[in-house]
Amino acid sequence: GSLNLGISFLVDRLSVIMLLVVTGVGFLIHVYSIGYMKHDEDYSRFMSYLNLFIFFMLLLVMGSNYVVMFAGWEGLLIGFWFKNNDYNKAANKAFIMNRIGDLGFLIGLFLMYQTFSSLEFKDVFAAAGNYPSGDVTLTAIALFLFIGAVGKSAQIPLYTWLPDAMAGPTPVSALIHAATMVTAGIYMIIRSNVIYTL
């Protein structure tokens, strides 16, 4: 039909700030990981996963529409120590709890497309400006997007995956659970500030 979803990128002040955070903190953690993980038998796989995470985080931050943002959003969860059953359970819990938030995010995107006929930031925000403040549809979209942010940012009640996920290597806890992934939900809300303001 009329659905047209481009893989396009947006670099503005907000995305530049997040790019500096992701690449700056990511660089420091990569340097630390070289020494910290060098004795691990899966060192090369670990470094590959770390770079894969940075790629998806940059995709999330630089996307110019909600589809590219969601593609980056979905790639942020990686399980590393799969040989230990307890760690596998922790990784599965993180995946499942995040799927709850992702379902809210997806419903918000479906509702957004039904309302605005687009998922491009510029089109959605321009069209949202024509709606009165407190509109029921905008409130529903904002709430569903917020459910996504709650899951990704480990907020109550979808926070229980985060303590278990600390079983991963220390550099992962520093990068994912302290600096970048848990800020993805906050970034999405800031990026969607027009909807939240209304």
Short mmCIF file of C-alpha atoms in Angstrom, two decimals:
data_model
loop_
_atom_site.label_atom_id
_atom_site.label_comp_id
_atom_site.label_asym_id
_atom_site.label_seq_id
_atom_site.Cartn_x
_atom_site.Cartn_y
_atom_site.Cartn_z
CA GLY A 1 0.00 0.00 0.00
CA SER A 2 1.15 3.48 0.88
CA LEU A 3 3.61 2.25 3.53
CA ASN A 4 7.10 3.54 2.76
CA LEU A 5 9.78 2.88 5.36
CA GLY A 6 13.23 4.12 4.45
CA ILE A 7 16.45 3.12 6.15
CA SER A 8 17.60 6.66 6.79
CA PHE A 9 19.56 8.48 9.44
CA LEU A 10 19.16 11.76 11.32
CA VAL A 11 22.04 13.64 12.89
CA ASP A 12 20.94 16.52 15.08
CA ARG A 13 21.94 17.87 18.49
CA LEU A 14 20.19 15.10 20.41
CA SER A 15 21.68 12.27 18.35
CA VAL A 16 25.16 13.86 18.46
CA ILE A 17 25.03 13.98 22.28
CA MET A 18 24.01 10.31 22.38
CA LEU A 19 26.65 9.42 19.76
CA LEU A 20 29.31 10.99 21.96
CA VAL A 21 28.07 9.07 25.01
CA VAL A 22 27.83 5.72 23.21
CA THR A 23 31.14 5.95 21.35
CA GLY A 24 33.00 7.65 24.21
CA VAL A 25 31.94 5.21 26.92
CA GLY A 26 32.12 2.33 24.43
CA PHE A 27 35.73 3.17 23.55
CA LEU A 28 36.79 3.25 27.21
CA ILE A 29 35.05 -0.06 27.92
CA HIS A 30 36.64 -1.65 24.83
CA VAL A 31 40.07 -0.58 26.09
CA TYR A 32 39.31 -1.98 29.55
CA SER A 33 37.96 -5.22 28.05
CA ILE A 34 41.21 -5.94 26.22
CA GLY A 35 42.95 -6.58 29.54
CA TYR A 36 39.95 -7.83 31.51
CA MET A 37 38.84 -10.52 29.06
CA LYS A 38 42.16 -11.57 27.49
CA HIS A 39 42.27 -14.83 29.47
CA ASP A 40 38.73 -15.86 28.47
CA GLU A 41 38.60 -18.66 25.91
CA ASP A 42 35.89 -16.80 23.95
CA TYR A 43 37.74 -13.46 23.89
CA SER A 44 37.25 -12.86 20.15
CA ARG A 45 33.52 -13.66 20.38
CA PHE A 46 33.20 -11.30 23.34
CA MET A 47 34.82 -8.43 21.43
CA SER A 48 32.61 -9.17 18.41
CA TYR A 49 29.49 -9.05 20.57
CA LEU A 50 30.65 -5.80 22.16
CA ASN A 51 31.06 -4.22 18.72
CA LEU A 52 27.71 -5.65 17.60
CA PHE A 53 26.05 -3.99 20.61
CA ILE A 54 27.69 -0.64 19.76
CA PHE A 55 26.46 -1.00 16.15
CA PHE A 56 22.85 -1.55 17.26
CA MET A 57 23.04 1.28 19.78
CA LEU A 58 24.30 3.67 17.08
CA LEU A 59 21.54 2.43 14.76
CA LEU A 60 18.96 3.22 17.45
CA VAL A 61 20.38 6.69 18.09
CA MET A 62 20.85 7.73 14.45
CA GLY A 63 17.63 6.39 12.91
CA SER A 64 15.38 9.03 11.36
CA ASN A 65 12.23 6.98 11.90
CA TYR A 66 10.76 4.63 14.47
CA VAL A 67 11.42 1.53 12.34
CA VAL A 68 15.20 2.06 12.27
CA MET A 69 15.05 2.93 15.97
CA PHE A 70 13.16 -0.30 16.65
CA ALA A 71 15.71 -2.34 14.63
CA GLY A 72 18.48 -0.98 16.84
CA TRP A 73 16.27 -1.43 19.90
CA GLU A 74 15.81 -5.16 19.17
CA GLY A 75 19.52 -5.84 18.67
CA LEU A 76 20.61 -4.64 22.11
CA LEU A 77 20.22 -7.92 24.03
CA ILE A 78 23.07 -10.42 23.78
CA GLY A 79 23.76 -13.49 25.96
CA PHE A 80 27.48 -14.33 26.27
CA TRP A 81 28.20 -17.11 28.79
CA PHE A 82 25.85 -19.72 27.30
CA LYS A 83 27.67 -22.75 28.76
CA ASN A 84 26.50 -21.94 32.31
CA ASN A 85 22.82 -22.82 32.81
CA ASP A 86 22.25 -20.15 35.49
CA TYR A 87 23.61 -17.48 33.16
CA ASN A 88 21.39 -18.82 30.38
CA LYS A 89 18.36 -18.43 32.63
CA ALA A 90 19.40 -14.85 33.42
CA ALA A 91 19.76 -14.09 29.68
CA ASN A 92 16.36 -15.67 28.94
CA LYS A 93 14.75 -13.60 31.69
CA ALA A 94 16.24 -10.44 30.17
CA PHE A 95 14.94 -11.40 26.71
CA ILE A 96 11.43 -12.20 28.00
CA MET A 97 11.06 -9.11 30.20
CA ASN A 98 12.23 -6.92 27.32
CA ARG A 99 9.71 -8.55 24.97
CA ILE A 100 6.93 -7.26 27.25
CA GLY A 101 8.24 -3.72 26.83
CA ASP A 102 8.79 -4.29 23.10
CA LEU A 103 5.16 -5.35 22.68
CA GLY A 104 4.07 -2.01 24.15
CA PHE A 105 6.50 -0.20 21.83
CA LEU A 106 5.16 -2.09 18.79
CA ILE A 107 1.52 -1.39 19.66
CA GLY A 108 2.48 2.28 20.01
CA LEU A 109 4.07 2.19 16.54
CA PHE A 110 1.02 0.49 14.99
CA LEU A 111 -1.26 3.08 16.58
CA MET A 112 1.08 5.85 15.45
CA TYR A 113 1.03 4.62 11.84
CA GLN A 114 -2.76 4.26 11.90
CA THR A 115 -3.06 7.85 13.19
CA PHE A 116 -0.35 9.68 11.21
CA SER A 117 0.18 7.34 8.18
CA SER A 118 3.93 7.59 8.75
CA LEU A 119 6.66 6.55 11.14
CA GLU A 120 9.19 9.21 10.09
CA PHE A 121 10.01 11.53 12.98
CA LYS A 122 9.47 14.74 10.98
CA ASP A 123 6.10 13.59 9.60
CA VAL A 124 4.81 12.22 12.91
CA PHE A 125 5.81 15.29 14.93
CA ALA A 126 4.40 17.71 12.33
CA ALA A 127 1.09 15.83 12.25
CA ALA A 128 0.97 15.48 16.05
CA GLY A 129 1.16 19.28 16.33
CA ASN A 130 -2.30 19.48 14.74
CA TYR A 131 -3.87 17.53 17.62
CA PRO A 132 -5.12 19.24 20.76
CA SER A 133 -3.19 18.82 23.99
CA GLY A 134 -4.42 15.78 25.95
CA ASP A 135 -5.86 14.02 22.89
CA VAL A 136 -6.80 10.42 23.73
CA THR A 137 -4.95 8.93 20.75
CA LEU A 138 -1.74 10.82 21.53
CA THR A 139 -2.03 9.79 25.18
CA ALA A 140 -2.42 6.13 24.16
CA ILE A 141 0.61 6.33 21.84
CA ALA A 142 2.67 7.99 24.58
CA LEU A 143 1.66 5.33 27.12
CA PHE A 144 2.49 2.42 24.80
CA LEU A 145 5.87 3.95 23.95
CA PHE A 146 6.44 4.44 27.66
CA ILE A 147 5.84 0.72 28.27
CA GLY A 148 8.69 0.07 25.83
CA ALA A 149 10.92 2.50 27.70
CA VAL A 150 10.04 0.89 31.04
CA GLY A 151 11.14 -2.53 29.77
CA LYS A 152 14.37 -1.36 28.15
CA SER A 153 15.36 0.96 30.99
CA ALA A 154 14.57 -1.63 33.70
CA GLN A 155 12.01 0.47 35.55
CA ILE A 156 9.34 -0.84 37.93
CA PRO A 157 7.65 -3.29 37.29
CA LEU A 158 9.87 -4.55 34.42
CA TYR A 159 13.14 -4.18 36.32
CA THR A 160 13.65 -7.74 37.58
CA TRP A 161 15.82 -8.79 34.62
CA LEU A 162 18.56 -6.26 35.41
CA PRO A 163 20.00 -7.71 38.68
CA ASP A 164 20.18 -11.18 37.08
CA ALA A 165 21.81 -9.77 33.95
CA MET A 166 24.71 -8.57 36.09
CA ALA A 167 25.96 -12.18 35.83
CA GLY A 168 27.51 -11.14 32.52
CA PRO A 169 31.16 -9.99 32.28
CA THR A 170 31.92 -6.77 34.17
CA PRO A 171 32.61 -4.68 31.03
CA VAL A 172 29.15 -5.66 29.76
CA SER A 173 27.55 -4.47 32.99
CA ALA A 174 29.41 -1.18 32.62
CA LEU A 175 28.48 -0.69 28.96
CA ILE A 176 24.99 -2.11 28.72
CA HIS A 177 23.45 -1.97 32.16
CA ALA A 178 24.94 1.29 33.37
CA ALA A 179 25.73 3.55 30.43
CA THR A 180 23.93 2.84 27.18
CA MET A 181 21.13 0.30 26.88
CA VAL A 182 19.21 1.50 29.92
CA THR A 183 19.34 5.01 28.45
CA ALA A 184 17.77 3.79 25.18
CA GLY A 185 14.28 4.14 26.65
CA ILE A 186 15.06 7.63 27.91
CA TYR A 187 16.42 8.56 24.47
CA MET A 188 13.23 7.32 22.81
CA ILE A 189 11.09 9.44 25.14
CA ILE A 190 13.25 12.53 24.58
CA ARG A 191 13.12 11.96 20.81
CA SER A 192 9.31 11.66 21.07
CA ASN A 193 9.01 14.78 23.22
CA VAL A 194 6.45 16.39 20.89
CA ILE A 195 4.00 13.54 21.60
CA TYR A 196 4.74 13.57 25.33
CA THR A 197 4.37 17.36 25.55
CA LEU A 198 0.91 17.12 23.96
#
